[in-house]
C-alpha cells in the first residue's frame, strides 16, 4: 500500500521583523545575520496567536468536509505546548470540527516530534487503510531579547494530511534514526526560554547528520545521486547549507548543482519565517515543492529531521504524478509580502508580552480578528474564537 502526504498546509503570524533591524538595534553587522546565518526576516506572533491557533489555521488551509469526516487521528508535534496535561491537538480537534471518533495526542522531542508523528500516522493507515491522519507541527521559537539565539526565532505551523494513495508524495520505508543523550538545547519547566550551547548545538546537528546519513546510505544501498533534493531541519538556513555541503562533498558537479539549486528553493520560506522548531523541516519541504522548477513525478527527496537533546532521523519521499496541482504557487506574493512589518519596539512588546491571570484565573486579551485567536483565559481555561 502506498501511504504518504496528501496535502500540506502552512500558517504563520501576520507580523514580521526585518532581521537587519534586529542587527542594527543590537549593534551587530547585519551581514552576520543575512549572510552568516542566511536569515532575512522572522515571523512574530502576538499572544493571541499561539501554537493552537497557528495549528488550526495550517490545517484549515488544507482540510475539506470529507477529510474532517475521515480523520481519526490528530498528532501534534510541539515543544511550546500551552498546557502540561491537555494536548494542543484536542483544542485543534474542537476548533476544526473533526468527527468525534478520533484520537488526539501531542508529541514532544524538541524539533523532531512531528517526524515521529509521521511514522505513527503511516503505521495507523497501514492498519486502517481508509483512515486519514492529520499530523501538525506547531511552534513558537523564542530565545529572549538580546539573547544569543535572538536572530533564530520564529513562529508557524505546518499541517500534513496522511492517507493511502496520496496526491503529493509517498513516504518510503527507509527511515534510519539515532539518539544521543546530549545537552545542546533544552528548556527546563521553570524557564520561559531555552538554555542553549549554541556552538555545540551546531556541531552536534552536523555530526548527527553525517553519521546518520552514512548509516542511511549503507542500510538502504543508496547514494546521494538517488535524490533530486535534500531537505534539512532549518534552525537557520546556513546550517542546512553546511549540512548539504558536508554530505555532497564527493558528488560530481552536475549532481551538486541540481541539489544546490533545490536547496535554494527549500530555504525561501524559512529565510522569512525563522526557526519554527518541529515544523522547520516541513516548511523547507513545502518551500521546495512550491518553488522548485525542476522537480517531477517519481523524483526522490531525502529529509533530515533533527531535534536537540538529541534525536534525528533520515528518510525519503517519492513525488507522485500530478503533485504540482496540490500546491500553492502564490504564497510568497499573497501571504509573505502582505504581512505587517514591525519596528524593533513593537517586536519587543508584542513577542514577549506574557499572559498574567488574576486571582480567579482570568485574563482578558486584546481583540484579534485572525481566523482563529485566543480570546481570554476564563477560570484558567483557554478560550479560543473560531
Ligand atoms: P552567533 O554567536 O550569533 O554567531 O551564534 P557566530 O559567531 O557563530 O556566527 C554565525 C556565522 O556568521 C558564522 O558563519 C560567522 O563567520 C558569520 P560560519 O563560520 O558558521 O559559516 N559572520 C558573518 N558573516 C558575514 N558578515 C559578518 C559576520 N560576522 C559573523 N559581519 C548561533 C549563532 C546559531 C549559535 C546562535 O544564533 C544560537 O545559539 N542559536 C540557537 C541555537 C541553534 O539554532 N542551533 C542550531 C543547531 S541545534 C537545532 O537545530 C535544534 C533547534 O532547532 C531546537 C530544537 O531541536 O528544538 C535549535
PDB file of C-alpha atoms in Angstrom, residues 76-340:
ATOM      1  CA  UNK A  76       0.617  17.475  17.054  1.00  0.00           C
ATOM      2  CA  UNK A  77       4.376  17.815  17.482  1.00  0.00           C
ATOM      3  CA  UNK A  78       5.470  20.807  19.546  1.00  0.00           C
ATOM      4  CA  UNK A  79       7.946  21.931  22.149  1.00  0.00           C
ATOM      5  CA  UNK A  80       5.974  25.048  23.047  1.00  0.00           C
ATOM      6  CA  UNK A  81       2.864  23.354  24.419  1.00  0.00           C
ATOM      7  CA  UNK A  82       0.196  25.529  26.069  1.00  0.00           C
ATOM      8  CA  UNK A  83      -0.665  23.042  28.824  1.00  0.00           C
ATOM      9  CA  UNK A  84       1.294  20.434  30.781  1.00  0.00           C
ATOM     10  CA  UNK A  85      -1.590  17.995  30.586  1.00  0.00           C
ATOM     11  CA  UNK A  86      -4.076  18.669  27.779  1.00  0.00           C
ATOM     12  CA  UNK A  87      -2.748  18.028  24.273  1.00  0.00           C
ATOM     13  CA  UNK A  88      -2.903  21.010  21.900  1.00  0.00           C
ATOM     14  CA  UNK A  89      -4.381  18.620  19.307  1.00  0.00           C
ATOM     15  CA  UNK A  90      -7.545  18.344  21.425  1.00  0.00           C
ATOM     16  CA  UNK A  91      -8.107  22.103  21.118  1.00  0.00           C
ATOM     17  CA  UNK A  92      -7.403  21.830  17.386  1.00  0.00           C
ATOM     18  CA  UNK A  93      -9.874  18.953  17.059  1.00  0.00           C
ATOM     19  CA  UNK A  94     -12.562  21.204  18.562  1.00  0.00           C
ATOM     20  CA  UNK A  95     -11.679  24.279  16.536  1.00  0.00           C
ATOM     21  CA  UNK A  96     -11.722  22.394  13.239  1.00  0.00           C
ATOM     22  CA  UNK A  97     -14.838  20.320  13.916  1.00  0.00           C
ATOM     23  CA  UNK A  98     -13.204  16.927  13.247  1.00  0.00           C
ATOM     24  CA  UNK A  99     -15.572  13.963  13.766  1.00  0.00           C
ATOM     25  CA  UNK A 100     -15.689  12.719  17.362  1.00  0.00           C
ATOM     26  CA  UNK A 101     -14.267   9.201  16.976  1.00  0.00           C
ATOM     27  CA  UNK A 102     -10.692  10.354  16.592  1.00  0.00           C
ATOM     28  CA  UNK A 103      -7.564  10.015  18.709  1.00  0.00           C
ATOM     29  CA  UNK A 104      -5.744  13.273  19.598  1.00  0.00           C
ATOM     30  CA  UNK A 105      -2.258  13.434  21.057  1.00  0.00           C
ATOM     31  CA  UNK A 106       0.760  15.726  21.414  1.00  0.00           C
ATOM     32  CA  UNK A 107       4.320  14.505  20.853  1.00  0.00           C
ATOM     33  CA  UNK A 108       7.453  16.130  22.239  1.00  0.00           C
ATOM     34  CA  UNK A 109      11.117  15.704  21.385  1.00  0.00           C
ATOM     35  CA  UNK A 110      12.420  19.163  20.536  1.00  0.00           C
ATOM     36  CA  UNK A 111      12.222  19.796  16.781  1.00  0.00           C
ATOM     37  CA  UNK A 112      11.848  16.098  15.995  1.00  0.00           C
ATOM     38  CA  UNK A 113       8.308  15.376  17.329  1.00  0.00           C
ATOM     39  CA  UNK A 114       6.372  15.701  14.076  1.00  0.00           C
ATOM     40  CA  UNK A 115       8.690  13.236  12.335  1.00  0.00           C
ATOM     41  CA  UNK A 116       7.776  10.575  14.892  1.00  0.00           C
ATOM     42  CA  UNK A 117       4.174  11.645  14.221  1.00  0.00           C
ATOM     43  CA  UNK A 118       4.543  10.916  10.519  1.00  0.00           C
ATOM     44  CA  UNK A 119       5.756   7.383  11.213  1.00  0.00           C
ATOM     45  CA  UNK A 120       2.892   6.804  13.639  1.00  0.00           C
ATOM     46  CA  UNK A 121       0.457   8.116  11.028  1.00  0.00           C
ATOM     47  CA  UNK A 122       1.838   5.802   8.377  1.00  0.00           C
ATOM     48  CA  UNK A 123       1.537   2.758  10.672  1.00  0.00           C
ATOM     49  CA  UNK A 124      -2.019   3.763  11.570  1.00  0.00           C
ATOM     50  CA  UNK A 125      -3.078   3.985   7.918  1.00  0.00           C
ATOM     51  CA  UNK A 126      -1.355   0.666   7.246  1.00  0.00           C
ATOM     52  CA  UNK A 127      -3.589  -0.931   9.877  1.00  0.00           C
ATOM     53  CA  UNK A 128      -6.740   1.020   8.886  1.00  0.00           C
ATOM     54  CA  UNK A 129      -6.424   1.857   5.164  1.00  0.00           C
ATOM     55  CA  UNK A 130      -9.482   4.139   4.994  1.00  0.00           C
ATOM     56  CA  UNK A 131      -8.179   6.388   7.788  1.00  0.00           C
ATOM     57  CA  UNK A 132      -6.776   9.845   7.309  1.00  0.00           C
ATOM     58  CA  UNK A 133      -4.344  11.216   9.877  1.00  0.00           C
ATOM     59  CA  UNK A 134      -3.635  14.868  10.495  1.00  0.00           C
ATOM     60  CA  UNK A 135      -0.012  15.470  11.514  1.00  0.00           C
ATOM     61  CA  UNK A 136       0.742  19.004  12.678  1.00  0.00           C
ATOM     62  CA  UNK A 137       3.997  20.668  13.682  1.00  0.00           C
ATOM     63  CA  UNK A 138       3.400  23.945  15.529  1.00  0.00           C
ATOM     64  CA  UNK A 139       5.905  26.005  17.488  1.00  0.00           C
ATOM     65  CA  UNK A 140       6.929  29.476  18.567  1.00  0.00           C
ATOM     66  CA  UNK A 141      10.706  29.811  18.929  1.00  0.00           C
ATOM     67  CA  UNK A 142      11.673  32.471  21.482  1.00  0.00           C
ATOM     68  CA  UNK A 143      15.106  32.955  22.990  1.00  0.00           C
ATOM     69  CA  UNK A 144      14.603  36.373  24.654  1.00  0.00           C
ATOM     70  CA  UNK A 145      15.611  39.995  23.990  1.00  0.00           C
ATOM     71  CA  UNK A 146      19.366  40.336  23.492  1.00  0.00           C
ATOM     72  CA  UNK A 147      19.972  36.560  23.801  1.00  0.00           C
ATOM     73  CA  UNK A 148      22.468  34.617  21.667  1.00  0.00           C
ATOM     74  CA  UNK A 149      19.681  32.888  19.774  1.00  0.00           C
ATOM     75  CA  UNK A 150      17.538  36.008  19.214  1.00  0.00           C
ATOM     76  CA  UNK A 151      18.300  36.046  15.475  1.00  0.00           C
ATOM     77  CA  UNK A 152      16.980  32.472  15.121  1.00  0.00           C
ATOM     78  CA  UNK A 153      13.450  32.953  16.483  1.00  0.00           C
ATOM     79  CA  UNK A 154      10.205  32.449  14.552  1.00  0.00           C
ATOM     80  CA  UNK A 155       6.645  31.147  14.685  1.00  0.00           C
ATOM     81  CA  UNK A 156       4.471  28.974  12.480  1.00  0.00           C
ATOM     82  CA  UNK A 157       2.743  25.672  11.869  1.00  0.00           C
ATOM     83  CA  UNK A 158       2.706  23.020   9.182  1.00  0.00           C
ATOM     84  CA  UNK A 159      -0.168  20.578   8.754  1.00  0.00           C
ATOM     85  CA  UNK A 160       0.064  17.388   6.702  1.00  0.00           C
ATOM     86  CA  UNK A 161      -2.743  15.031   5.784  1.00  0.00           C
ATOM     87  CA  UNK A 162      -1.509  11.428   5.638  1.00  0.00           C
ATOM     88  CA  UNK A 163      -3.508   8.809   3.746  1.00  0.00           C
ATOM     89  CA  UNK A 164      -3.225   5.940   1.300  1.00  0.00           C
ATOM     90  CA  UNK A 165      -2.720   6.814  -2.397  1.00  0.00           C
ATOM     91  CA  UNK A 166      -1.538  10.330  -1.525  1.00  0.00           C
ATOM     92  CA  UNK A 167      -1.663  13.211  -4.003  1.00  0.00           C
ATOM     93  CA  UNK A 168       1.774  14.705  -3.233  1.00  0.00           C
ATOM     94  CA  UNK A 169       4.340  12.143  -2.088  1.00  0.00           C
ATOM     95  CA  UNK A 170       4.732   8.576  -0.840  1.00  0.00           C
ATOM     96  CA  UNK A 171       6.635   8.037   2.408  1.00  0.00           C
ATOM     97  CA  UNK A 172       9.316   5.470   1.601  1.00  0.00           C
ATOM     98  CA  UNK A 173      10.092   2.817   4.192  1.00  0.00           C
ATOM     99  CA  UNK A 174      13.774   3.595   4.578  1.00  0.00           C
ATOM    100  CA  UNK A 175      13.965   5.533   7.866  1.00  0.00           C
ATOM    101  CA  UNK A 176      17.208   5.491   9.855  1.00  0.00           C
ATOM    102  CA  UNK A 177      17.332   7.219  13.237  1.00  0.00           C
ATOM    103  CA  UNK A 178      19.768   7.978  16.012  1.00  0.00           C
ATOM    104  CA  UNK A 179      19.575   9.094  19.673  1.00  0.00           C
ATOM    105  CA  UNK A 180      22.357  10.778  21.659  1.00  0.00           C
ATOM    106  CA  UNK A 181      21.783  11.947  25.226  1.00  0.00           C
ATOM    107  CA  UNK A 182      23.361  15.439  24.971  1.00  0.00           C
ATOM    108  CA  UNK A 183      22.582  18.900  26.348  1.00  0.00           C
ATOM    109  CA  UNK A 184      22.836  21.184  23.317  1.00  0.00           C
ATOM    110  CA  UNK A 185      19.430  22.868  23.687  1.00  0.00           C
ATOM    111  CA  UNK A 186      16.758  22.281  26.306  1.00  0.00           C
ATOM    112  CA  UNK A 187      14.085  24.151  28.251  1.00  0.00           C
ATOM    113  CA  UNK A 188      13.528  23.362  31.927  1.00  0.00           C
ATOM    114  CA  UNK A 189       9.871  23.563  33.051  1.00  0.00           C
ATOM    115  CA  UNK A 190      10.599  26.658  35.146  1.00  0.00           C
ATOM    116  CA  UNK A 191      12.100  28.645  32.273  1.00  0.00           C
ATOM    117  CA  UNK A 192      10.230  30.606  29.575  1.00  0.00           C
ATOM    118  CA  UNK A 193      13.264  30.412  27.267  1.00  0.00           C
ATOM    119  CA  UNK A 194      15.517  27.545  26.246  1.00  0.00           C
ATOM    120  CA  UNK A 195      19.054  27.050  27.504  1.00  0.00           C
ATOM    121  CA  UNK A 196      21.376  26.581  24.563  1.00  0.00           C
ATOM    122  CA  UNK A 197      25.006  25.755  23.979  1.00  0.00           C
ATOM    123  CA  UNK A 198      24.914  27.385  20.533  1.00  0.00           C
ATOM    124  CA  UNK A 199      28.200  26.300  19.023  1.00  0.00           C
ATOM    125  CA  UNK A 200      27.920  22.777  20.412  1.00  0.00           C
ATOM    126  CA  UNK A 201      24.373  22.510  19.044  1.00  0.00           C
ATOM    127  CA  UNK A 202      25.571  23.249  15.513  1.00  0.00           C
ATOM    128  CA  UNK A 203      28.398  20.705  15.797  1.00  0.00           C
ATOM    129  CA  UNK A 204      26.034  18.057  17.125  1.00  0.00           C
ATOM    130  CA  UNK A 205      23.493  18.763  14.356  1.00  0.00           C
ATOM    131  CA  UNK A 206      26.206  18.277  11.721  1.00  0.00           C
ATOM    132  CA  UNK A 207      27.733  15.206  13.343  1.00  0.00           C
ATOM    133  CA  UNK A 208      24.328  13.543  13.766  1.00  0.00           C
ATOM    134  CA  UNK A 209      23.668  14.353  10.104  1.00  0.00           C
ATOM    135  CA  UNK A 210      26.842  12.833   8.697  1.00  0.00           C
ATOM    136  CA  UNK A 211      26.767   9.686  10.854  1.00  0.00           C
ATOM    137  CA  UNK A 212      23.054   9.055  10.232  1.00  0.00           C
ATOM    138  CA  UNK A 213      23.464   9.803   6.520  1.00  0.00           C
ATOM    139  CA  UNK A 214      26.261   7.232   6.189  1.00  0.00           C
ATOM    140  CA  UNK A 215      24.185   4.649   8.036  1.00  0.00           C
ATOM    141  CA  UNK A 216      21.134   5.531   5.892  1.00  0.00           C
ATOM    142  CA  UNK A 217      23.057   5.035   2.653  1.00  0.00           C
ATOM    143  CA  UNK A 218      24.515   1.751   3.917  1.00  0.00           C
ATOM    144  CA  UNK A 219      21.235   0.276   5.205  1.00  0.00           C
ATOM    145  CA  UNK A 220      19.341   1.253   2.051  1.00  0.00           C
ATOM    146  CA  UNK A 221      22.122   0.681  -0.512  1.00  0.00           C
ATOM    147  CA  UNK A 222      21.595   4.230  -1.779  1.00  0.00           C
ATOM    148  CA  UNK A 223      23.825   7.118  -2.778  1.00  0.00           C
ATOM    149  CA  UNK A 224      23.306  10.905  -2.793  1.00  0.00           C
ATOM    150  CA  UNK A 225      22.841  10.636  -6.574  1.00  0.00           C
ATOM    151  CA  UNK A 226      19.492   8.914  -5.988  1.00  0.00           C
ATOM    152  CA  UNK A 227      17.969  12.184  -4.779  1.00  0.00           C
ATOM    153  CA  UNK A 228      16.776  15.216  -6.654  1.00  0.00           C
ATOM    154  CA  UNK A 229      16.682  17.283  -3.466  1.00  0.00           C
ATOM    155  CA  UNK A 230      17.699  17.113   0.182  1.00  0.00           C
ATOM    156  CA  UNK A 231      15.671  18.902   2.863  1.00  0.00           C
ATOM    157  CA  UNK A 232      17.064  19.754   6.272  1.00  0.00           C
ATOM    158  CA  UNK A 233      15.779  20.849   9.641  1.00  0.00           C
ATOM    159  CA  UNK A 234      16.452  24.597   9.342  1.00  0.00           C
ATOM    160  CA  UNK A 235      17.134  26.369  12.665  1.00  0.00           C
ATOM    161  CA  UNK A 236      18.630  28.922  10.272  1.00  0.00           C
ATOM    162  CA  UNK A 237      19.280  28.294   6.568  1.00  0.00           C
ATOM    163  CA  UNK A 238      23.078  28.460   6.713  1.00  0.00           C
ATOM    164  CA  UNK A 239      23.226  25.342   8.902  1.00  0.00           C
ATOM    165  CA  UNK A 240      21.280  23.422   6.269  1.00  0.00           C
ATOM    166  CA  UNK A 241      23.752  24.638   3.654  1.00  0.00           C
ATOM    167  CA  UNK A 242      26.647  23.396   5.771  1.00  0.00           C
ATOM    168  CA  UNK A 243      24.890  20.049   6.040  1.00  0.00           C
ATOM    169  CA  UNK A 244      24.329  19.889   2.295  1.00  0.00           C
ATOM    170  CA  UNK A 245      27.994  20.707   1.561  1.00  0.00           C
ATOM    171  CA  UNK A 246      29.196  18.064   4.025  1.00  0.00           C
ATOM    172  CA  UNK A 247      27.198  15.169   2.636  1.00  0.00           C
ATOM    173  CA  UNK A 248      27.575  16.001  -1.058  1.00  0.00           C
ATOM    174  CA  UNK A 249      31.285  16.746  -0.928  1.00  0.00           C
ATOM    175  CA  UNK A 250      32.280  13.850  -3.211  1.00  0.00           C
ATOM    176  CA  UNK A 251      29.448  14.170  -5.719  1.00  0.00           C
ATOM    177  CA  UNK A 252      30.019  15.093  -9.386  1.00  0.00           C
ATOM    178  CA  UNK A 253      29.452  18.777 -10.170  1.00  0.00           C
ATOM    179  CA  UNK A 254      26.221  18.356 -12.148  1.00  0.00           C
ATOM    180  CA  UNK A 255      24.544  16.476  -9.262  1.00  0.00           C
ATOM    181  CA  UNK A 256      25.814  19.061  -6.817  1.00  0.00           C
ATOM    182  CA  UNK A 257      24.334  21.806  -8.987  1.00  0.00           C
ATOM    183  CA  UNK A 258      20.831  20.271  -9.004  1.00  0.00           C
ATOM    184  CA  UNK A 259      20.911  19.702  -5.249  1.00  0.00           C
ATOM    185  CA  UNK A 260      22.206  23.200  -4.626  1.00  0.00           C
ATOM    186  CA  UNK A 261      19.507  24.777  -6.807  1.00  0.00           C
ATOM    187  CA  UNK A 262      16.810  22.853  -4.980  1.00  0.00           C
ATOM    188  CA  UNK A 263      18.348  23.740  -1.642  1.00  0.00           C
ATOM    189  CA  UNK A 264      17.901  27.408  -2.567  1.00  0.00           C
ATOM    190  CA  UNK A 265      14.201  26.750  -3.281  1.00  0.00           C
ATOM    191  CA  UNK A 266      13.864  24.897   0.031  1.00  0.00           C
ATOM    192  CA  UNK A 267      15.022  27.804   2.216  1.00  0.00           C
ATOM    193  CA  UNK A 268      12.894  30.617   0.724  1.00  0.00           C
ATOM    194  CA  UNK A 269      10.138  30.355   3.349  1.00  0.00           C
ATOM    195  CA  UNK A 270      12.420  29.725   6.344  1.00  0.00           C
ATOM    196  CA  UNK A 271      14.523  32.743   5.427  1.00  0.00           C
ATOM    197  CA  UNK A 272      11.405  34.842   6.025  1.00  0.00           C
ATOM    198  CA  UNK A 273       9.875  32.936   8.942  1.00  0.00           C
ATOM    199  CA  UNK A 274      12.819  31.865  11.108  1.00  0.00           C
ATOM    200  CA  UNK A 275      13.020  28.692  13.136  1.00  0.00           C
ATOM    201  CA  UNK A 276       9.663  27.048  13.765  1.00  0.00           C
ATOM    202  CA  UNK A 277      11.236  24.072  15.538  1.00  0.00           C
ATOM    203  CA  UNK A 278       9.089  20.974  14.733  1.00  0.00           C
ATOM    204  CA  UNK A 279       7.805  22.497  11.512  1.00  0.00           C
ATOM    205  CA  UNK A 280      11.114  23.763  10.103  1.00  0.00           C
ATOM    206  CA  UNK A 281      11.984  20.650   8.116  1.00  0.00           C
ATOM    207  CA  UNK A 282       8.482  20.517   6.625  1.00  0.00           C
ATOM    208  CA  UNK A 283       8.423  24.236   5.892  1.00  0.00           C
ATOM    209  CA  UNK A 284      11.611  23.564   3.904  1.00  0.00           C
ATOM    210  CA  UNK A 285       9.858  20.744   2.065  1.00  0.00           C
ATOM    211  CA  UNK A 286       6.855  22.954   1.272  1.00  0.00           C
ATOM    212  CA  UNK A 287       9.131  25.743   0.070  1.00  0.00           C
ATOM    213  CA  UNK A 288      10.954  23.293  -2.179  1.00  0.00           C
ATOM    214  CA  UNK A 289       7.775  21.802  -3.635  1.00  0.00           C
ATOM    215  CA  UNK A 290       6.159  25.177  -4.274  1.00  0.00           C
ATOM    216  CA  UNK A 291       9.233  26.930  -5.702  1.00  0.00           C
ATOM    217  CA  UNK A 292      11.466  24.362  -7.423  1.00  0.00           C
ATOM    218  CA  UNK A 293      11.303  24.374 -11.195  1.00  0.00           C
ATOM    219  CA  UNK A 294      12.934  21.032 -11.848  1.00  0.00           C
ATOM    220  CA  UNK A 295      11.039  18.505  -9.731  1.00  0.00           C
ATOM    221  CA  UNK A 296       8.874  15.878 -11.416  1.00  0.00           C
ATOM    222  CA  UNK A 297       6.868  12.779 -10.526  1.00  0.00           C
ATOM    223  CA  UNK A 298       8.936   9.823  -9.221  1.00  0.00           C
ATOM    224  CA  UNK A 299      11.758  12.099  -8.024  1.00  0.00           C
ATOM    225  CA  UNK A 300      13.027  11.192  -4.566  1.00  0.00           C
ATOM    226  CA  UNK A 301      13.697  13.723  -1.828  1.00  0.00           C
ATOM    227  CA  UNK A 302      15.652  12.883   1.336  1.00  0.00           C
ATOM    228  CA  UNK A 303      14.743  14.604   4.609  1.00  0.00           C
ATOM    229  CA  UNK A 304      16.906  15.182   7.688  1.00  0.00           C
ATOM    230  CA  UNK A 305      14.947  15.708  10.890  1.00  0.00           C
ATOM    231  CA  UNK A 306      16.884  16.879  13.967  1.00  0.00           C
ATOM    232  CA  UNK A 307      15.669  17.561  17.489  1.00  0.00           C
ATOM    233  CA  UNK A 308      18.075  18.762  20.134  1.00  0.00           C
ATOM    234  CA  UNK A 309      18.731  16.533  23.045  1.00  0.00           C
ATOM    235  CA  UNK A 310      19.196  14.759  20.563  1.00  0.00           C
ATOM    236  CA  UNK A 311      17.159  12.576  18.216  1.00  0.00           C
ATOM    237  CA  UNK A 312      17.461  12.647  14.446  1.00  0.00           C
ATOM    238  CA  UNK A 313      16.090  10.735  11.503  1.00  0.00           C
ATOM    239  CA  UNK A 314      16.695  10.493   7.773  1.00  0.00           C
ATOM    240  CA  UNK A 315      14.031   9.178   5.433  1.00  0.00           C
ATOM    241  CA  UNK A 316      12.837   9.815   1.910  1.00  0.00           C
ATOM    242  CA  UNK A 317       9.682  10.530  -0.038  1.00  0.00           C
ATOM    243  CA  UNK A 318       8.807   9.973  -3.673  1.00  0.00           C
ATOM    244  CA  UNK A 319       6.747  12.507  -5.611  1.00  0.00           C
ATOM    245  CA  UNK A 320       3.613  11.221  -7.327  1.00  0.00           C
ATOM    246  CA  UNK A 321       2.070  12.081 -10.691  1.00  0.00           C
ATOM    247  CA  UNK A 322       0.288  15.459 -10.622  1.00  0.00           C
ATOM    248  CA  UNK A 323       1.707  16.576  -7.255  1.00  0.00           C
ATOM    249  CA  UNK A 324       2.077  20.159  -8.547  1.00  0.00           C
ATOM    250  CA  UNK A 325      -1.709  20.568  -8.718  1.00  0.00           C
ATOM    251  CA  UNK A 326      -1.975  20.250  -4.940  1.00  0.00           C
ATOM    252  CA  UNK A 327       0.418  23.066  -4.074  1.00  0.00           C
ATOM    253  CA  UNK A 328       0.215  26.846  -3.993  1.00  0.00           C
ATOM    254  CA  UNK A 329       2.421  28.901  -6.268  1.00  0.00           C
ATOM    255  CA  UNK A 330       1.445  32.323  -4.913  1.00  0.00           C
ATOM    256  CA  UNK A 331       2.407  32.025  -1.259  1.00  0.00           C
ATOM    257  CA  UNK A 332       5.305  34.490  -1.432  1.00  0.00           C
ATOM    258  CA  UNK A 333       3.304  37.262  -3.040  1.00  0.00           C
ATOM    259  CA  UNK A 334      -0.090  36.541  -1.456  1.00  0.00           C
ATOM    260  CA  UNK A 335       0.944  35.724   2.096  1.00  0.00           C
ATOM    261  CA  UNK A 336       4.553  36.698   2.843  1.00  0.00           C
ATOM    262  CA  UNK A 337       4.509  40.073   1.102  1.00  0.00           C
ATOM    263  CA  UNK A 338       1.243  41.064   2.795  1.00  0.00           C
ATOM    264  CA  UNK A 339       2.435  40.734   6.396  1.00  0.00           C
ATOM    265  CA  UNK A 340       2.787  43.749   8.674  1.00  0.00           C
TER     266      UNK A 340
END
